[in-house]
Tab-separated table of C-alpha atoms in Angstrom:
chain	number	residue	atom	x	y	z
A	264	UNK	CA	-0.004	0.709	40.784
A	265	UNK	CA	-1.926	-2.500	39.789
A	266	UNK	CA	-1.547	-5.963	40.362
A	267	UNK	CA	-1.771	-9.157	38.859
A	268	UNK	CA	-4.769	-10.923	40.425
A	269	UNK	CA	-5.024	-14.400	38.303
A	270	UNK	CA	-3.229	-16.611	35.789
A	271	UNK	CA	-5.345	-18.579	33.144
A	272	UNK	CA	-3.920	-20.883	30.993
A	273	UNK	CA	-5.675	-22.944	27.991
A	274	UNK	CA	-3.904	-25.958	27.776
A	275	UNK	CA	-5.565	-27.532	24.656
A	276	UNK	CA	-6.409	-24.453	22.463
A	277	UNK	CA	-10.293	-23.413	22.552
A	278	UNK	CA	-11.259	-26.202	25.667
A	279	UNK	CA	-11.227	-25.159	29.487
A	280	UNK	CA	-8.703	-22.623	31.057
A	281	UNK	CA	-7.201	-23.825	34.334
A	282	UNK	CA	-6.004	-21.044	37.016
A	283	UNK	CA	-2.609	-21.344	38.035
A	284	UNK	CA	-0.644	-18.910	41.206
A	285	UNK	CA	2.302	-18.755	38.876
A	286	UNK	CA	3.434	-19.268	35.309
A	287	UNK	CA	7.021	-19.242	33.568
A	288	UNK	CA	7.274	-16.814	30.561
A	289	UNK	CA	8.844	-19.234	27.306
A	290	UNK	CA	11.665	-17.734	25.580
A	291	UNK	CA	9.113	-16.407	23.034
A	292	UNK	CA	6.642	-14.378	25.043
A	293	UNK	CA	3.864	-17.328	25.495
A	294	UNK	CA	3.091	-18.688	28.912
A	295	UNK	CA	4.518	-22.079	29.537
A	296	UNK	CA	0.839	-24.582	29.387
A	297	UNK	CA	-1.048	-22.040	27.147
A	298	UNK	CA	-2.503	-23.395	24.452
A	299	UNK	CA	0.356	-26.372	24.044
A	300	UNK	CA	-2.201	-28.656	22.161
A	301	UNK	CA	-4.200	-27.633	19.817
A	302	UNK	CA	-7.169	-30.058	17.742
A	303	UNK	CA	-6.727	-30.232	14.005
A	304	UNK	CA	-9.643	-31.567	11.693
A	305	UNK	CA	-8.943	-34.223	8.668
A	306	UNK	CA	-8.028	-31.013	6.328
A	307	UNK	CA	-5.303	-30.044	9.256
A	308	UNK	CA	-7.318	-27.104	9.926
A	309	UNK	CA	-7.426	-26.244	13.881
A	310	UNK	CA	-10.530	-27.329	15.625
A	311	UNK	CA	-11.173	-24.329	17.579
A	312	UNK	CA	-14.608	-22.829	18.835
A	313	UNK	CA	-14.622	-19.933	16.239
A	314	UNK	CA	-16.169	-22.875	13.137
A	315	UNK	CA	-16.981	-25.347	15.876
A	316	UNK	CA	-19.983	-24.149	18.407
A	317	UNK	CA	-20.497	-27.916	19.719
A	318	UNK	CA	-16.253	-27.596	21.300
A	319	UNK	CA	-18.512	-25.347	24.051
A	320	UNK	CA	-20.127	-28.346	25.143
A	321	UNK	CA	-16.665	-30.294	26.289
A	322	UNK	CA	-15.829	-29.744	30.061
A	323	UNK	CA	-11.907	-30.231	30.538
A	324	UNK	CA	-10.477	-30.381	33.840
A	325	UNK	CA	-6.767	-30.632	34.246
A	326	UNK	CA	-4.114	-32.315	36.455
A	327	UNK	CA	-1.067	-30.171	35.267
A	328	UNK	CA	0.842	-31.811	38.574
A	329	UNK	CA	0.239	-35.247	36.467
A	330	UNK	CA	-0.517	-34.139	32.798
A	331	UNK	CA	-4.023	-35.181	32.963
A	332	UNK	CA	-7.268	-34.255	31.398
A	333	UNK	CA	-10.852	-35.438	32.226
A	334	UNK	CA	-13.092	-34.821	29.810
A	335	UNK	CA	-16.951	-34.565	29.783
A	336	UNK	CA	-20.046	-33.612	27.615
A	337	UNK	CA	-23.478	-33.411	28.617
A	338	UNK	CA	-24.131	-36.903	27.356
A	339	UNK	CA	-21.419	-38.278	29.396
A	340	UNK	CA	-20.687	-36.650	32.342
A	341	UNK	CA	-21.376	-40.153	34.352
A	342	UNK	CA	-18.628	-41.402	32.427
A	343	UNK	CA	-14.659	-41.626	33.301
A	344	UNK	CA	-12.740	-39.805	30.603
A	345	UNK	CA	-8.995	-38.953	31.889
A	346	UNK	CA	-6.415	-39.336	29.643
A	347	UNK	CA	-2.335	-38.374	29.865
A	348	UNK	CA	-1.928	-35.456	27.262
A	349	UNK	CA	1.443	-37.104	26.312
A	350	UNK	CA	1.106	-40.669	26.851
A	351	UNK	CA	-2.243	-41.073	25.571
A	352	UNK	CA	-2.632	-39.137	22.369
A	353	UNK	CA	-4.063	-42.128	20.249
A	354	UNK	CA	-6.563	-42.350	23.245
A	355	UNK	CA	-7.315	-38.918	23.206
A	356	UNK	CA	-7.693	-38.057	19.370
A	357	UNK	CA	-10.072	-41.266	19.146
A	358	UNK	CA	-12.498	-39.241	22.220
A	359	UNK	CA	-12.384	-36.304	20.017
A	360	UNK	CA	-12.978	-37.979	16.252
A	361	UNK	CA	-15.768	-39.669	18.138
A	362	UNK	CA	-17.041	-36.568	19.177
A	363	UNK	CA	-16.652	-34.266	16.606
A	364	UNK	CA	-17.817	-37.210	14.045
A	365	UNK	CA	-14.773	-36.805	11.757
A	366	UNK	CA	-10.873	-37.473	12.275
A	367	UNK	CA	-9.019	-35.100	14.882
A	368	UNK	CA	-5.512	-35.332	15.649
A	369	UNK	CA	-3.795	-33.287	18.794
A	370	UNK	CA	-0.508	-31.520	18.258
A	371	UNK	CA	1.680	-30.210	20.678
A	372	UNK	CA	4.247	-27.097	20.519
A	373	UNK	CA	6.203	-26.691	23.464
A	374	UNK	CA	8.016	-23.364	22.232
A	375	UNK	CA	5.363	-21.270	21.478
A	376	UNK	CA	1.798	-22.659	21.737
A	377	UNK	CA	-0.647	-22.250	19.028
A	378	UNK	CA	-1.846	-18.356	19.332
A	379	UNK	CA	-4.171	-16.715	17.250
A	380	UNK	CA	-2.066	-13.620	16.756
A	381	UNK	CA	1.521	-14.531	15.437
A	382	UNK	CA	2.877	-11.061	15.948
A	383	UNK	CA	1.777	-10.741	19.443
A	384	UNK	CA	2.373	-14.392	20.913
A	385	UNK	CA	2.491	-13.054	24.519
A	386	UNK	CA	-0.201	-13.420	27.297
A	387	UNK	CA	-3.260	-11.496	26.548
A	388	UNK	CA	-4.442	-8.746	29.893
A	389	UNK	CA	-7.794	-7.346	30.613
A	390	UNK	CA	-8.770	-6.073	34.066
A	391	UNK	CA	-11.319	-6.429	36.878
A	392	UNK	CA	-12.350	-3.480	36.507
A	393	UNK	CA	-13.363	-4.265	32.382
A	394	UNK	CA	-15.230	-7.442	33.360
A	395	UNK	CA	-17.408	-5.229	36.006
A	396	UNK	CA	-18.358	-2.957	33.206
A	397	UNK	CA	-19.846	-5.700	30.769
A	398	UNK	CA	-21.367	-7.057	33.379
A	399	UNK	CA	-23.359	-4.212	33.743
A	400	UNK	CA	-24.062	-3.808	29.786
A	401	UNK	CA	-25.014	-7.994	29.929
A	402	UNK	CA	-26.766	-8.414	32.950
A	403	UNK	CA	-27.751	-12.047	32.927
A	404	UNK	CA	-23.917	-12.689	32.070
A	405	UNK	CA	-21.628	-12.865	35.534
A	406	UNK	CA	-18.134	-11.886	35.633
A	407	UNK	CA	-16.884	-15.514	35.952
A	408	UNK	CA	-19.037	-16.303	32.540
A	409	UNK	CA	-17.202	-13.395	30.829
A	410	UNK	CA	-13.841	-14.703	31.737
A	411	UNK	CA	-15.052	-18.193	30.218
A	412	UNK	CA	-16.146	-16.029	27.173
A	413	UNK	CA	-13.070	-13.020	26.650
A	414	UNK	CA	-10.753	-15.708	27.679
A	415	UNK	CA	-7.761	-13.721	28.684
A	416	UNK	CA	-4.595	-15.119	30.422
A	417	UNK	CA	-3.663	-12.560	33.044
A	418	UNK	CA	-5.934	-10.362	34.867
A	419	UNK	CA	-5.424	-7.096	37.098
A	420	UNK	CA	-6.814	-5.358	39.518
A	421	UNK	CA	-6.684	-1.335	38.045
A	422	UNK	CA	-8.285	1.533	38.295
A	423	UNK	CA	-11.025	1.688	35.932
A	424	UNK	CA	-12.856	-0.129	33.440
A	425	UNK	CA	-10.903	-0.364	30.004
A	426	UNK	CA	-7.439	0.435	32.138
A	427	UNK	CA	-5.663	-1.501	30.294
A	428	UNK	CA	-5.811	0.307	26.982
A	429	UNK	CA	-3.470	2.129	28.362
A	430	UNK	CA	-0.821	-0.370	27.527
A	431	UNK	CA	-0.254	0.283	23.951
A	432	UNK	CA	0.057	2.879	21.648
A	433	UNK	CA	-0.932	3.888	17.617
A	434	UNK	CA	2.774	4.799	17.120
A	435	UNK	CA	5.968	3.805	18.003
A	436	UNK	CA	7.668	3.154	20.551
A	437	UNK	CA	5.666	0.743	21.778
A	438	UNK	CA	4.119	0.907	25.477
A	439	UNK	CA	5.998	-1.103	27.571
A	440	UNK	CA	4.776	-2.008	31.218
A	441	UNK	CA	6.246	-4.422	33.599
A	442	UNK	CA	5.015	-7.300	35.792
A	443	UNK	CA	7.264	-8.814	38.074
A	444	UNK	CA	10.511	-9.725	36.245
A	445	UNK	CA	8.578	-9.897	33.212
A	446	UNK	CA	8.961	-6.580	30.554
A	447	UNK	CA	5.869	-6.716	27.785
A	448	UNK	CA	5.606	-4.371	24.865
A	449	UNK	CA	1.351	-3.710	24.132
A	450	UNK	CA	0.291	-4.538	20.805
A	451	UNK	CA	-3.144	-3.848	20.389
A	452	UNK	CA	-6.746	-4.104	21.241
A	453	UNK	CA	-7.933	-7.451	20.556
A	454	UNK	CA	-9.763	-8.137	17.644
A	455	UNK	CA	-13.127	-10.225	19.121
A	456	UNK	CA	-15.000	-12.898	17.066
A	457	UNK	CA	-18.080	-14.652	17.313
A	458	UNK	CA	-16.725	-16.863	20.421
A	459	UNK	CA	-18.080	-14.032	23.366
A	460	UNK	CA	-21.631	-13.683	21.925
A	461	UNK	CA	-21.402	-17.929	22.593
A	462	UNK	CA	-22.283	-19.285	25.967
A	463	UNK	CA	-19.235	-21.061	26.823
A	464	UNK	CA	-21.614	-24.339	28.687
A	465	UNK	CA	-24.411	-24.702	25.035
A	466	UNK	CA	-22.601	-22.608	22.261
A	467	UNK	CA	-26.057	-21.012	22.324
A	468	UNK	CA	-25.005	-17.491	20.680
A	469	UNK	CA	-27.120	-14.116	21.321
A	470	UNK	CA	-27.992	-12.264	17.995
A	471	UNK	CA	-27.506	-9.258	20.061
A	472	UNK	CA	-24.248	-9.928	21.581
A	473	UNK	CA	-22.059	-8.028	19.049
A	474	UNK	CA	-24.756	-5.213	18.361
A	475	UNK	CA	-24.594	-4.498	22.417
A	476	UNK	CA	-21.155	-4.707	22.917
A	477	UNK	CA	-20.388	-1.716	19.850
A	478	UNK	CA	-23.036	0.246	21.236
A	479	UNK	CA	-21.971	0.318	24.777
A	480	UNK	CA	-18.120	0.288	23.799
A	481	UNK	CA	-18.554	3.507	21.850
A	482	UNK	CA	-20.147	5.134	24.706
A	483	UNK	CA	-17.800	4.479	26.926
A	484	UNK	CA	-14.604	4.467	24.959
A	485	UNK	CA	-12.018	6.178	27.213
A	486	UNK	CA	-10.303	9.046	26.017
A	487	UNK	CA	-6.521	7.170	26.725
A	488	UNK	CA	-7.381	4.550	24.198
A	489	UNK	CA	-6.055	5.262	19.829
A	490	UNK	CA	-9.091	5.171	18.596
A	491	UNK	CA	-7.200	4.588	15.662
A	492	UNK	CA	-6.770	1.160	16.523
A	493	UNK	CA	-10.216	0.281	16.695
A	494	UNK	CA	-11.677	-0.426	12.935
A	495	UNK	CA	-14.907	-1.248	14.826
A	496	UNK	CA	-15.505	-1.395	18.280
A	497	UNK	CA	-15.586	-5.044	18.920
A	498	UNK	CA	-12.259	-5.561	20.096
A	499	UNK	CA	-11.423	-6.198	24.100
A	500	UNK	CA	-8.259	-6.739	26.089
A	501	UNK	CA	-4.599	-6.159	25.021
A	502	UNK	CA	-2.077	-8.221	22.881
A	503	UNK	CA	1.515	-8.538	24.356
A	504	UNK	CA	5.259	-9.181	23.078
A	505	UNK	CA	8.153	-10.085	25.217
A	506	UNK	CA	10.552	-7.185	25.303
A	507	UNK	CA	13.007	-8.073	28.274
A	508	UNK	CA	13.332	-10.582	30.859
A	509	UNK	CA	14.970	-8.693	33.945
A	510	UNK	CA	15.778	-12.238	35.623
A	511	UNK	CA	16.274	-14.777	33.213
A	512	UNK	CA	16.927	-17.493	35.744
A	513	UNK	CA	13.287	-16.589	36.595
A	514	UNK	CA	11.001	-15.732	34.208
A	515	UNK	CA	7.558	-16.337	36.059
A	516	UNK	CA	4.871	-14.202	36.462
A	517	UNK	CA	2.917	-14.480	40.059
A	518	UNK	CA	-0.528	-13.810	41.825
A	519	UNK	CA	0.031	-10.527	43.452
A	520	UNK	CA	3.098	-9.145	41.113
A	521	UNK	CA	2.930	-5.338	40.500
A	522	UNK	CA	1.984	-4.518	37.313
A	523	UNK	CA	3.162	-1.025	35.995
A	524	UNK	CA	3.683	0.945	32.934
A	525	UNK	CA	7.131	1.981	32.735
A	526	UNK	CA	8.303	5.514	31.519
């Protein structure tokens, strides 16, 4: 059996992740705090990391207790930059149109964040194990920098590396694995872009990233995974739906829950 061993949420979409003990599964599938706000340029066009490199730069640090943010770039890390993320939008858009030299606004969705993949809106998994592997493909990259880089909410301790592409399938019925009270169905692999060949502190991006990560992914695809899922080889961690809520009164998913694929 595996288990859960941490909780990352994104509270403004493509900024810091903050690591939580426990997190309440919305009605929809998302994780309550994950990606709530999201930046949106003068075109209303989200400001994310994938067209803007410079986003790496911005340190957030978060008060969830309080609803805070501090924010910080290289340039002005001596300075004081905490806002409220509900009491101080007009505050906080003006720090970010300053920044990115054009007009942002920040919007908020309280029902089901603002994920990339529509169809697959829950909390995306990777394990331990898969973050030891690259680290041995990317040597001068640690296994905290990867997280910073993959960028996955929940993370388990398996068995072995890629363990969790065992938690979906090519064909229906979907796989469906439990943690806690929480039922997920598995989607698919995750399609990867240009963010993890980034460093998440410069946006400095390795040419070889992508070339590296195919290689070594095609050596060591596992023989549990549909390769028929896999276009190309860049993809990492799993997709998730909601299927079930077994206690509805208590949808929250905790360090140390057992995480198992059910039959």
């Amino acid at each position: 059996m595996w288990t859960l061993t941490r909780i990352a949420l994104f509270p403004v979409k493509s900024l810091d992740p903050v690591f939580v003990d426990q997190a309440e599964v919305l009605p929809g599938g998302a994780l309550s705090g994950d990606r709530q706000f999201a930046l949106f340029d003068q075109t209303n066009h989200v400001i994310n990391a994938k067209k803007y490199p410079e986003i790496h730069k911005i340190r957030a640090v978060y008060d969830l207790a309080h609803r805070t943010v501090t924010l910080s770039t290289p340039e002005t890390s001596s300075e004081t930059n905490r806002f409220h993320l509900i009491e101080q939008t007009a505050e906080l858009e003006t720090w970010f149109s300053d920044y990115f030299n054009q007009p942002a606004s920040l919007k908020e969705n309280i029902e089901t964040g603002f994920p990339d993949d529509l169809a697959a809106s829950g909390p995306t998994i990777i394990s331990t194990q898969t973050y030891e592997e690259l680290s041995r493909w990317f040597p001068e990259i640690s296994v905290d920098e990867l997280r910073l880089r993959f960028r996955a909410n929940l993370e388990l301790a398996g068995d072995l590396p890629f363990c969790e592409d065992r938690l979906y399938s090519a064909t229906e019925p979907p796989v469906l694995f439990q943690i806690g009270s929480v039922i997920f169905a598995g989607s698919n692999p995750c399609k990867r872009c240009v963010v993890p060949s980034r460093s998440p502190f410069t946006g400095d991006t390795n040419p070889e990233f992508m070339k590296t990560f195919i290689q070594e992914r095609k050596a060591t695809f596992p023989e549990w995974a549909p390769v028929a899922l896999f276009q190309n080889m860049y993809r990492l961690a799993v997709n998730t739906r909601l299927h079930q809520l077994t206690d509805s009164h208590s949808p929250q998913l905790r360090i140390g829950d057992p995480v198992s694929i059910l039959a």
